[in-house]
Coordinates of C-alpha atoms in Angstrom, one line a residue:
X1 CA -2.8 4.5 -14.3
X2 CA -6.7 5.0 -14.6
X3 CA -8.5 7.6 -16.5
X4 CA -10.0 10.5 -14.9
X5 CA -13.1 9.4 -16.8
X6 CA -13.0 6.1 -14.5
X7 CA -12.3 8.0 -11.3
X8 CA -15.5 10.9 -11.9
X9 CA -17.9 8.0 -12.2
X10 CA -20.7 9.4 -10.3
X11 CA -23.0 6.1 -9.6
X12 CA -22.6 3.8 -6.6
X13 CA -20.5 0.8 -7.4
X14 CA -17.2 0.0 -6.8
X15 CA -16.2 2.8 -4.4
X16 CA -19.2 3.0 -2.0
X17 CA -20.6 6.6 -0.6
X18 CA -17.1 7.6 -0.9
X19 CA -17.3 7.6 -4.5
X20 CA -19.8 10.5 -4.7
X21 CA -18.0 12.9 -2.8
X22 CA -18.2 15.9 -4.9
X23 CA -15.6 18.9 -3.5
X24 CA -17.2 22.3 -3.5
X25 CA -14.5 24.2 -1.8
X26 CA -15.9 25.6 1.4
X27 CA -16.7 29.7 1.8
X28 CA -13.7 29.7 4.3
X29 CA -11.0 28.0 1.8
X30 CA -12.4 30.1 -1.1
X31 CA -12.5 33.7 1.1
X32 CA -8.7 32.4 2.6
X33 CA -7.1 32.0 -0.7
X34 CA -8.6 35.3 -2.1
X35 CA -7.4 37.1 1.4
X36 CA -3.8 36.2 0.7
X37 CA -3.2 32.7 1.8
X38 CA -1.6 32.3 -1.4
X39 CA 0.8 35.1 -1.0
X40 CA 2.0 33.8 2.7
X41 CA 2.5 30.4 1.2
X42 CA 5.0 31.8 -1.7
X43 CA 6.6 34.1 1.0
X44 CA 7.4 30.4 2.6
X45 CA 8.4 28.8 -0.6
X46 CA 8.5 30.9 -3.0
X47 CA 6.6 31.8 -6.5
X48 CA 7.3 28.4 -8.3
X49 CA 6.3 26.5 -5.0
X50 CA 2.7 27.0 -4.9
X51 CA 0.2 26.4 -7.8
X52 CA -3.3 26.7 -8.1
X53 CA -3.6 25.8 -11.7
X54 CA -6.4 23.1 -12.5
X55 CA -4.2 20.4 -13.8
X56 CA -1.9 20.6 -10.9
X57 CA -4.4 20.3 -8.7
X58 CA -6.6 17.6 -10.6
X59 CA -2.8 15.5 -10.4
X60 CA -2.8 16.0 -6.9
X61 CA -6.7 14.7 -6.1
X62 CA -6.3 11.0 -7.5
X63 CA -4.3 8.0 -6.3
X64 CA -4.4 4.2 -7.7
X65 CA -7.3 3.9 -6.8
X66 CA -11.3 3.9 -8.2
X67 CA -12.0 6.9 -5.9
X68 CA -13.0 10.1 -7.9
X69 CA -10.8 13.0 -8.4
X70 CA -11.1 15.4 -5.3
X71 CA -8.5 18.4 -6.6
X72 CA -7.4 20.6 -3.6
X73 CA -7.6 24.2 -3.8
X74 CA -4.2 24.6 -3.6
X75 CA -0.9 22.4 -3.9
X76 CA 2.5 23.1 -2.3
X77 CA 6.2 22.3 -2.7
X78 CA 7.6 22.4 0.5
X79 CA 11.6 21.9 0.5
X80 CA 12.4 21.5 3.9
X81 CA 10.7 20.5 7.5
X82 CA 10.8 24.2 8.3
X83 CA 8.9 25.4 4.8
X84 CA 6.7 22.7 6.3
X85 CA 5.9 23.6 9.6
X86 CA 5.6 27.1 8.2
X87 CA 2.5 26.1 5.7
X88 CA 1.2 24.0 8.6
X89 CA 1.2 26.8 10.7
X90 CA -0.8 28.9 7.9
X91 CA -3.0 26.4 7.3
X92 CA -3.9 26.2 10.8
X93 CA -4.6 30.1 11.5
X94 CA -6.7 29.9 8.6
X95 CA -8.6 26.3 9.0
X96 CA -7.5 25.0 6.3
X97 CA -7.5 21.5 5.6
X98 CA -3.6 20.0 4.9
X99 CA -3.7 16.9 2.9
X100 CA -0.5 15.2 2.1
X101 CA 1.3 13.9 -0.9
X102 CA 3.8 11.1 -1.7
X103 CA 4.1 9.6 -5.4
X104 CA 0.2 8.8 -5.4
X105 CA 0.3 5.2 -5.9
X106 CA -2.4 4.4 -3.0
X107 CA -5.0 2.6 -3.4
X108 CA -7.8 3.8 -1.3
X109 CA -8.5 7.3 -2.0
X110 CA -5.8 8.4 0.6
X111 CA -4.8 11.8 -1.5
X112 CA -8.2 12.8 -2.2
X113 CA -9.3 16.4 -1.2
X114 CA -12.8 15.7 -0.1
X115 CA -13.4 18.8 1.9
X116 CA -10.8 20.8 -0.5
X117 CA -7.5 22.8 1.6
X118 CA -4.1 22.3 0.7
X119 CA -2.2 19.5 -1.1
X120 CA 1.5 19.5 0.5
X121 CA 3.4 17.7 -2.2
X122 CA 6.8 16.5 -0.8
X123 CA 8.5 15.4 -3.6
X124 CA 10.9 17.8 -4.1
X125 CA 11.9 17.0 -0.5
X126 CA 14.4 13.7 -1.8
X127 CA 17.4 12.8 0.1
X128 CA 19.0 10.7 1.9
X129 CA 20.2 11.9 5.0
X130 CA 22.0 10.0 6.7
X131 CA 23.1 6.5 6.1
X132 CA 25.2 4.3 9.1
X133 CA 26.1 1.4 7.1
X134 CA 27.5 -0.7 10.6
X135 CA 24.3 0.5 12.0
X136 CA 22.2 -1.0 9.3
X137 CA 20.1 2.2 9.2
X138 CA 19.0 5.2 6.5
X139 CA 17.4 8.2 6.9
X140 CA 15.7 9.5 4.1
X141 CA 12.6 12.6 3.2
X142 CA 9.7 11.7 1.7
X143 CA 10.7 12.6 -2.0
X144 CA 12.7 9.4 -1.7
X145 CA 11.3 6.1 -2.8
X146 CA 12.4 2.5 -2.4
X147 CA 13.8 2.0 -6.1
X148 CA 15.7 5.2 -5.4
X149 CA 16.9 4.4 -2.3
X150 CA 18.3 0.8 -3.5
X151 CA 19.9 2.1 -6.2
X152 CA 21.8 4.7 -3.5
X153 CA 22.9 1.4 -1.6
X154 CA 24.2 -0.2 -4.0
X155 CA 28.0 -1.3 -3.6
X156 CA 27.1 -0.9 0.1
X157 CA 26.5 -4.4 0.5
X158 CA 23.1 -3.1 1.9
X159 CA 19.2 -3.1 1.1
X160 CA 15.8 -2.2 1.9
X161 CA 13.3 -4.8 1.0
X162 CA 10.2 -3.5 1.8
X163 CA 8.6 -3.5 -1.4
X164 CA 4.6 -2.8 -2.8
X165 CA 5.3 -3.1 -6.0
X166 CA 5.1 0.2 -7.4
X167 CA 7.9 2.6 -6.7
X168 CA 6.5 4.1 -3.6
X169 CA 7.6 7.0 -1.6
X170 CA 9.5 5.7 1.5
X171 CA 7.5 8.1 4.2
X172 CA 4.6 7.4 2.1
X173 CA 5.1 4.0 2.6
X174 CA 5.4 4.6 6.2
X175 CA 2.0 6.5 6.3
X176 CA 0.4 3.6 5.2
X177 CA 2.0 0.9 6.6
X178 CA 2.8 -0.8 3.3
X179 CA 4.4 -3.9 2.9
X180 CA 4.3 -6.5 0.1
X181 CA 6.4 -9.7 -1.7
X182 CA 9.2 -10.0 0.8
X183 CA 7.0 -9.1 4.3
X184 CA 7.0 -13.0 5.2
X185 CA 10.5 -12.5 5.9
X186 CA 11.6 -9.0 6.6
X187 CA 8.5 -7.8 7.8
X188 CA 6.4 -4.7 7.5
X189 CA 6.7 -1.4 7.3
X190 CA 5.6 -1.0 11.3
X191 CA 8.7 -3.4 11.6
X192 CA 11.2 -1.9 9.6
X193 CA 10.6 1.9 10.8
X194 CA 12.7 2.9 14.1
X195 CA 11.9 7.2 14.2
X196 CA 10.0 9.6 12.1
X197 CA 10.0 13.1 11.9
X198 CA 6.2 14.4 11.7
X199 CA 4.6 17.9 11.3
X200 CA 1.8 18.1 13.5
X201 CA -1.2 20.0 12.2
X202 CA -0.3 23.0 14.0
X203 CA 3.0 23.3 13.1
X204 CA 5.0 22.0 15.7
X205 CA 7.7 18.9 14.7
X206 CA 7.3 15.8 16.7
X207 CA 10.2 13.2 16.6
X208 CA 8.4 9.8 17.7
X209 CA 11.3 8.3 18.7
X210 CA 13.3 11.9 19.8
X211 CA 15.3 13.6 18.0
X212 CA 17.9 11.7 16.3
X213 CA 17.5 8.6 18.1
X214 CA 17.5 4.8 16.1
X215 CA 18.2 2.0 18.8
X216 CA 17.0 -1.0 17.3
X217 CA 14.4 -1.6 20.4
X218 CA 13.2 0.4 22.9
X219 CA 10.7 0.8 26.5
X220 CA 10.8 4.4 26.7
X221 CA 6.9 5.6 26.9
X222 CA 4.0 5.3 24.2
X223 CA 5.0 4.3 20.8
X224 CA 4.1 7.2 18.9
X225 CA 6.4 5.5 15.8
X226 CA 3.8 3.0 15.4
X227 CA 0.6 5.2 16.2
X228 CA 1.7 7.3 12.7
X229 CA 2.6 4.4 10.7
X230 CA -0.3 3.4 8.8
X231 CA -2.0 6.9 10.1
X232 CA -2.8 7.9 6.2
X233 CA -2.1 11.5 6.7
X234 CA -4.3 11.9 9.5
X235 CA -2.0 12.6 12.6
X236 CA 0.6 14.6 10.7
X237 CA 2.9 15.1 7.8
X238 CA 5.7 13.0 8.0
X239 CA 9.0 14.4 6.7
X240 CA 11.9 12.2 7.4
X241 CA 11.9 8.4 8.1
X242 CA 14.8 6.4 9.8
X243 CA 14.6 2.7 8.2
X244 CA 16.1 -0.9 8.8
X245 CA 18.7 -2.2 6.6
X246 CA 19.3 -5.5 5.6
X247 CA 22.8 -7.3 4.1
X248 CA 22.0 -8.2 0.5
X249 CA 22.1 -12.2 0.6
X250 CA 25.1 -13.6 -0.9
X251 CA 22.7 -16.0 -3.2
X252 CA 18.8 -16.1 -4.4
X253 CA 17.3 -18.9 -5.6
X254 CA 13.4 -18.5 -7.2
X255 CA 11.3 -21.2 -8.1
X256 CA 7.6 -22.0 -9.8
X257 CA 5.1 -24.6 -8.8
X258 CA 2.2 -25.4 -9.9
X259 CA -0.8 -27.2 -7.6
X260 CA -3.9 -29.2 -9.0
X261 CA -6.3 -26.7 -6.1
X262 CA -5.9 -24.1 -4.1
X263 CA -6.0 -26.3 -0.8
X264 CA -2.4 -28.5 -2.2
X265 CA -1.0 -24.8 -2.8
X266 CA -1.7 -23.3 0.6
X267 CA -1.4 -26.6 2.5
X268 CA 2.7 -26.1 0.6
X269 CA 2.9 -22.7 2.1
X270 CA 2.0 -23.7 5.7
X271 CA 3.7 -26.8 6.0
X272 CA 7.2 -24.7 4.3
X273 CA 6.5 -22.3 7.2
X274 CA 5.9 -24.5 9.9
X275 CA 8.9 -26.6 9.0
X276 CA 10.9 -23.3 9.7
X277 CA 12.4 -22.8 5.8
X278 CA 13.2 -19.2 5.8
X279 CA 11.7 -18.5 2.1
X280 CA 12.0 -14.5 1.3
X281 CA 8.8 -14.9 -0.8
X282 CA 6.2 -17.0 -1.2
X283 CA 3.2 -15.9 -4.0
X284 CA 0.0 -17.6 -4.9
X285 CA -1.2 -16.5 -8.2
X286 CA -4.7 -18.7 -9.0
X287 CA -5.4 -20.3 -12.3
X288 CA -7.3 -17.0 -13.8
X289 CA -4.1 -15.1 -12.8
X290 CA -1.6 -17.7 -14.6
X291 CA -3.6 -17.7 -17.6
X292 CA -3.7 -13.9 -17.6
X293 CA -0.4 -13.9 -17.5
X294 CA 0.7 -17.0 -19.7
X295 CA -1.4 -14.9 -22.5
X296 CA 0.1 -11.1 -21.6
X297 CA 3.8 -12.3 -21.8
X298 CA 3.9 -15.3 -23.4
X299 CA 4.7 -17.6 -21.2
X300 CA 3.5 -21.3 -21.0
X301 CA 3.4 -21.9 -17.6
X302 CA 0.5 -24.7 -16.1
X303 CA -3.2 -22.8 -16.0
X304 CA -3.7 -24.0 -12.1
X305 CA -3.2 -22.5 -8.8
X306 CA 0.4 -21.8 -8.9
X307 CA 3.3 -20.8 -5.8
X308 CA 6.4 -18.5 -7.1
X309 CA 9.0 -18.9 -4.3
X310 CA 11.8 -16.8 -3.6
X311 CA 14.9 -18.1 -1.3
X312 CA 17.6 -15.7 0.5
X313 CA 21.2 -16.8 2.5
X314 CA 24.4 -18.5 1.7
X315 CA 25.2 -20.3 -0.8
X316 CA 25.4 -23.6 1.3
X317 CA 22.1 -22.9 3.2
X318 CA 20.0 -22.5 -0.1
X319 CA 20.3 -26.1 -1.2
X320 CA 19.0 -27.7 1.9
X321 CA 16.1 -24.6 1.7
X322 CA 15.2 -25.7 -1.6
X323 CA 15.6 -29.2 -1.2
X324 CA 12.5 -29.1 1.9
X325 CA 10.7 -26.7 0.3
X326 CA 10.6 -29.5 -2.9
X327 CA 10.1 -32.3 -0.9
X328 CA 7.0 -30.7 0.5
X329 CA 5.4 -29.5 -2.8
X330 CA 5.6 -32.7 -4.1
X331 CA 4.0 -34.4 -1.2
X332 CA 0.7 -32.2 -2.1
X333 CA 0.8 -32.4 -6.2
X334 CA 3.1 -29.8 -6.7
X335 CA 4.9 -29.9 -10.4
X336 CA 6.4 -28.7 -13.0
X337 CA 9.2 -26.9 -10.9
X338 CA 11.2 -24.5 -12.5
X339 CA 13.9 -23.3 -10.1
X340 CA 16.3 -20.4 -10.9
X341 CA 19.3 -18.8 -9.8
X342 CA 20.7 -16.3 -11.6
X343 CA 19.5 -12.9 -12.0
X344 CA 18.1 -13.2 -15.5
X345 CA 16.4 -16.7 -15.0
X346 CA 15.1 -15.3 -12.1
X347 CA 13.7 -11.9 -13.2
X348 CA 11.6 -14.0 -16.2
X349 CA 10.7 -16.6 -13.6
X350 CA 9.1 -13.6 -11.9
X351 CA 7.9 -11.7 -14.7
X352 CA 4.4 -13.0 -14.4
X353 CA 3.9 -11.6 -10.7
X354 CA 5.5 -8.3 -11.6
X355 CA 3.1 -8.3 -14.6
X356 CA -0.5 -9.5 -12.9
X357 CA -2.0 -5.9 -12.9
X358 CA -1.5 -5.5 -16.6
X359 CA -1.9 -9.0 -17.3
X360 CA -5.2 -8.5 -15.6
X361 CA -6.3 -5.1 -17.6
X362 CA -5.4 -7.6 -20.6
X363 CA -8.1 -9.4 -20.4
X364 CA -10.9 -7.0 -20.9
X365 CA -9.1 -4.7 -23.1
X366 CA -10.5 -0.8 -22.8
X367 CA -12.1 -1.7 -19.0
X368 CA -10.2 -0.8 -15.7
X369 CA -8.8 -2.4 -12.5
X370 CA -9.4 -1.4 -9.3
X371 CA -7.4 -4.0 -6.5
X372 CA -8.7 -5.0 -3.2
X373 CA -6.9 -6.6 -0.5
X374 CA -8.0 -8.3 2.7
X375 CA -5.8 -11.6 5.3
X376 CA -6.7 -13.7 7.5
X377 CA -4.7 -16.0 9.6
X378 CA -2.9 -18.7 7.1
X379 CA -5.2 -21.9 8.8
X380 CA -8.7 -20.0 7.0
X381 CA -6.6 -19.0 3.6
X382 CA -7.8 -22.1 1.7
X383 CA -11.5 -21.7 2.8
X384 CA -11.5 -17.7 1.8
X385 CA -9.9 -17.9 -1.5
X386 CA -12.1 -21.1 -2.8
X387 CA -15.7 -19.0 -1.0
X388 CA -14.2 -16.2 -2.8
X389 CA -13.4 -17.8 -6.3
X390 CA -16.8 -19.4 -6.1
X391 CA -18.4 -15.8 -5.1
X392 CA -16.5 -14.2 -8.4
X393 CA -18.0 -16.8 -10.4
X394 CA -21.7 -16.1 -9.0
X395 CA -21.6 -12.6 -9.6
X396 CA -20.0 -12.9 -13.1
X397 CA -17.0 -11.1 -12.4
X398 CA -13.6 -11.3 -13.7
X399 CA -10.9 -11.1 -11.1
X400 CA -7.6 -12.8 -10.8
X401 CA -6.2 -13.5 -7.3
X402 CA -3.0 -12.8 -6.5
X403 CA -1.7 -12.8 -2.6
X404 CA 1.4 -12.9 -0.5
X405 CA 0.3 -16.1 1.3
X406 CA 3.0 -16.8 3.4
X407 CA 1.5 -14.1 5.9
X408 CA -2.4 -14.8 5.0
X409 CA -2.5 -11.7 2.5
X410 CA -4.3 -11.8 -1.0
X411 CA -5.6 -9.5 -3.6
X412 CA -8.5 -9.3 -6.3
X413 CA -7.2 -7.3 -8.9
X414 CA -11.1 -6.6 -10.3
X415 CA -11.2 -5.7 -14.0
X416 CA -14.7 -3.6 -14.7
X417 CA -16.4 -1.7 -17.2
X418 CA -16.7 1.8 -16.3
X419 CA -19.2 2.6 -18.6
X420 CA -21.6 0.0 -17.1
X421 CA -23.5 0.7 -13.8
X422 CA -24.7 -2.4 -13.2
X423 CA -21.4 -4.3 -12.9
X424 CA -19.9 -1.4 -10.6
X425 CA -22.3 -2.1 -8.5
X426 CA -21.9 -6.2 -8.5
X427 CA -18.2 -5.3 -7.8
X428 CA -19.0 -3.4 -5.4
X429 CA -21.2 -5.3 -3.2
X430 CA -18.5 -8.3 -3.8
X431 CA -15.7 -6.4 -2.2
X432 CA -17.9 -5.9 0.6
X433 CA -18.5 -9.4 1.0
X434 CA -14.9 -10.2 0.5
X435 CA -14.3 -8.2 3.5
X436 CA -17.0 -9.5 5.8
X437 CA -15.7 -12.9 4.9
X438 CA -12.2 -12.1 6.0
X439 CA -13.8 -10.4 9.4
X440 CA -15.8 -13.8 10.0
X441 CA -12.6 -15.8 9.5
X442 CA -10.9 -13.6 12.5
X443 CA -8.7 -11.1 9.8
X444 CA -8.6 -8.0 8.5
X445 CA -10.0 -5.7 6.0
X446 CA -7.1 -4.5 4.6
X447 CA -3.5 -6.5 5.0
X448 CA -1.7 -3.6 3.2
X449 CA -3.7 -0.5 1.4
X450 CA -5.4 1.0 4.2
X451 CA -8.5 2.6 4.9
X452 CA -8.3 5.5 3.3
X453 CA -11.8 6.3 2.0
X454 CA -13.7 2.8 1.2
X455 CA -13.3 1.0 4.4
X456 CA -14.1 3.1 7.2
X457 CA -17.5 1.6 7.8
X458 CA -15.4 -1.7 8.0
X459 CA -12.7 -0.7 10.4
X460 CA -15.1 0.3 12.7
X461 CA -16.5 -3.4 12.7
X462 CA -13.5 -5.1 12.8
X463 CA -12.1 -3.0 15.6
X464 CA -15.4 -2.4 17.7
X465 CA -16.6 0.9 18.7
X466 CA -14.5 1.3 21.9
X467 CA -11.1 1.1 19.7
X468 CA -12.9 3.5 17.2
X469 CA -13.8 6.0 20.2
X470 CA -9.9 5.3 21.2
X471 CA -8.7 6.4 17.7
X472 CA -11.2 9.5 17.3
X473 CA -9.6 10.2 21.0
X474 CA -6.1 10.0 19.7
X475 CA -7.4 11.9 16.5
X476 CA -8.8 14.9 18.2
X477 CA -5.7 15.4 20.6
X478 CA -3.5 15.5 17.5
X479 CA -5.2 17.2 15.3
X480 CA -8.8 19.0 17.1
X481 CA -10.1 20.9 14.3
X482 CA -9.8 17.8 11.9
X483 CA -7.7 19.5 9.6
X484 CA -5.5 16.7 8.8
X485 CA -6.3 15.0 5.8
X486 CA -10.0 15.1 7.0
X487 CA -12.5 11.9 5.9
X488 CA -9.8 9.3 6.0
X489 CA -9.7 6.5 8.3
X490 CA -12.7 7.1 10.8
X491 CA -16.6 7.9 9.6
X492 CA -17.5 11.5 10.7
X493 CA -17.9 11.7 14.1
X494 CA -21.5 10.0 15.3
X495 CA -23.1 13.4 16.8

């Protein structure tokens, strides 16, 4: 995790405008909170579930990311939907602003307090409700995250795979639409999410699918499941998520390849895709990532553009999946193959992806990492990542690349001094060049962290202003005081 010495950086650089946000809690929040706010928040739940002490609250301001710490005024620790709609519902008499909390592990300022309020912290909301194992469904409150839930499955022949990397809150996850290693296969979280339960910011409890439904399709009016995933807070607090199962395949088979260029190792992934293998995984890690790593854990695999491949099914299936995924890695320079199949062979086959963030940090010891994502569709991934190696080496940068190619989805894991305002502000203007490239090659932004605070200015040219207006639309019949996790998502509103 990064120092709040990183995070209260006050110069432009890495984080934009968003990074000199500096929280003076508004006359209203401070006279609130001395008129007895605090009192009808521990009558809802109780002494030990409100704090307003300074290292609570500094906790509560920071995610992941490079954003500086914007502490709330208050935090809460709701225990239920109906503790709250309750706090919702006192928040909103009072205009205060409700910012909600998972595990903290975003990456684009998502948590941060920029006009102060209150921080509703749900983690001591952590069960799983209700599991219908010949459904191939799970309910679960937003205290629960995906290593917890797994572990819960286990010995039900079940999983969620659905996975970030770091051990993520599952409604958090949901909030913004998170995804990860095994998306080429199983999807998103927008895929893999059939109801959620969501307090609105005035209290009331929306069920977006009604109340205790979880058909695996439906036609029945709007799609309100899919307008609050990936909503980051803004539309409401969500407080129970109904999720997709899987069957845990009855074999895995992982593999490493390395490439002479980063064309012969995406050229492998699209021709494995368009011959219809079913991989589970497929990870491009370039040749600053592999030597990063090789030098972290001690490994000795090839310094080049390198695939790590992951293959789920029956045992009979597998060998004809590997087989044609061989057969085309060879055919563009693929070698040294190291295939694997079980668990432990496997896990330090992988131990280099799991490992890339530190690895990275490794490499300029006592500097700090701040990750960007952006995808594009799979036919522009070889022209992105060489303009964007060759911008990294313009701008003397160090940052490994990393990406989920088999959906088009990569990540700069940028490793910066802090103490140097120059280089911030190199990094900075190369992330935003980084996500104009993606926008000119007909992609995205952001594949999988979100808005949040950094990228609002790009949303609104990738989307266009209609689809913005459409959102602020959306936006103010939700939530028309802005009270929601306000500066999130969309710019303030153009007067």
């Amino acid at each position: 995790m990064m120092t709040s010495s990183y995070r209260n950086q006050t110069h432009s650089g890495v984080a934009g405008r968003a990074q000199d946000v500096v929280h003076v809690p508004p006359p209203a929040v401070q006279s609130a909170v001395a008129h007895g706010v605090l009192s009808a928040f521990r009558s809802v739940c109780g002494e030990d579930g409100v704090s307003s002490g300074e290292a609570v609250r500094e906790q509560h301001g920071r995610d992941e990311s490079v954003h500086r710490c914007c502490p709330p005024d208050v935090v809460v620790f709701p225990r239920c939907v109906e503790e709250v709609s309750a706090l919702a519902k006192i928040c909103s008499r009072h205009s205060l602003p409700i910012i909600p909390f998972g595990t903290g592990t975003g990456l684009e300022g998502g948590v941060s307090a920029v006009k102060g309020g209150v921080c509703f912290s749900l983690r001591n909301m952590d069960q799983v409700l209700d599991l219908h194992q010949d459904d191939f469904d799970v309910t679960v409150e937003p205290g629960v995250t995906r290593k917890a839930l797994n572990s819960y499955l286990r010995g039900t022949g079940l999983w969620f795979p659905v996975d970030p990397g770091a051990d993520a809150s599952l409604c958090g996850m949901a909030a913004t639409s998170a995804s990860g290693t095994n998306a080429v296969r199983y999807g998103t979280m927008r895929e893999n999410v059939l109801n959620l339960e969501v307090v609105l910011a005035d209290g009331r409890v929306l069920h977006t699918a009604g109340k205790g439904r979880r058909p695996r399709k439906t036609a029945a009016g709007y799609n309100l499941t899919n307008l609050l995933v990936g909503s980051e807070g803004t539309l409401g607090i969500i407080t129970k998520t109904t999720l997709r199962l899987y069957g845990v395949p009855e074999a895995t088979v992982a593999a490493v390849c390395s490439f002479p260029s980063v064309q012969a190792a995406v050229d492998s992934t699209v021709q494995v895709l368009q011959a219809g293998v079913p991989v589970a995984r497929i990870e491009f890690l370039d040749d600053v990532m592999m030597d990063a790593c090789n030098r972290f854990s001690s490994l000795s695999y090839a310094v080049s553009p390198s695939l790590f491949l992951e293959f789920h099914g029956a045992e009979g299936s597998l060998e004809e999946q590997v087989k044609a995924a061989e057969d085309i890695t060879r055919y563009n320079g693929g070698s040294g193959f190291q295939w694997a199949k079980d668990a432990a062979t496997r896990e330090r086959l992988w131990k280099a992806r799991h490992d890339a963030w530190y690895a990275s940090l490794a490499l300029r010891p006592g500097c700090k990492a701040y990750a960007t994502d952006v995808c594009v569709p799979l036919s522009r991934l070889p022209q992105v990542l060489v303009e964007t190696k060759e911008d990294l080496i313009e701008s003397r940068l160090t940052g490994p690349i990393v990406g989920h190619v088999g959906d088009g989805n990569f990540h700069c894991l940028m490793v910066v001094d802090p103490d140097d305002p120059e280089e911030l502000h190199r990094v900075h203007l190369f992330v935003e060049r980084l996500a104009r490239r993606a926008l000119a090659m007909d992609g995205t932004c952001t594949g999988e962290h979100g808005v949040g605070l950094g990228k609002r200015a790009l949303l609104r040219e990738e989307t266009g202003p209609v689809a913005v207006q459409v959102m602020q639309g959306v936006k103010d019949a939700l939530d028309p005081r802005n009270l929601m996790n306000p500066g999130k998502i969309l710019l303030p509103r153009e007067l």
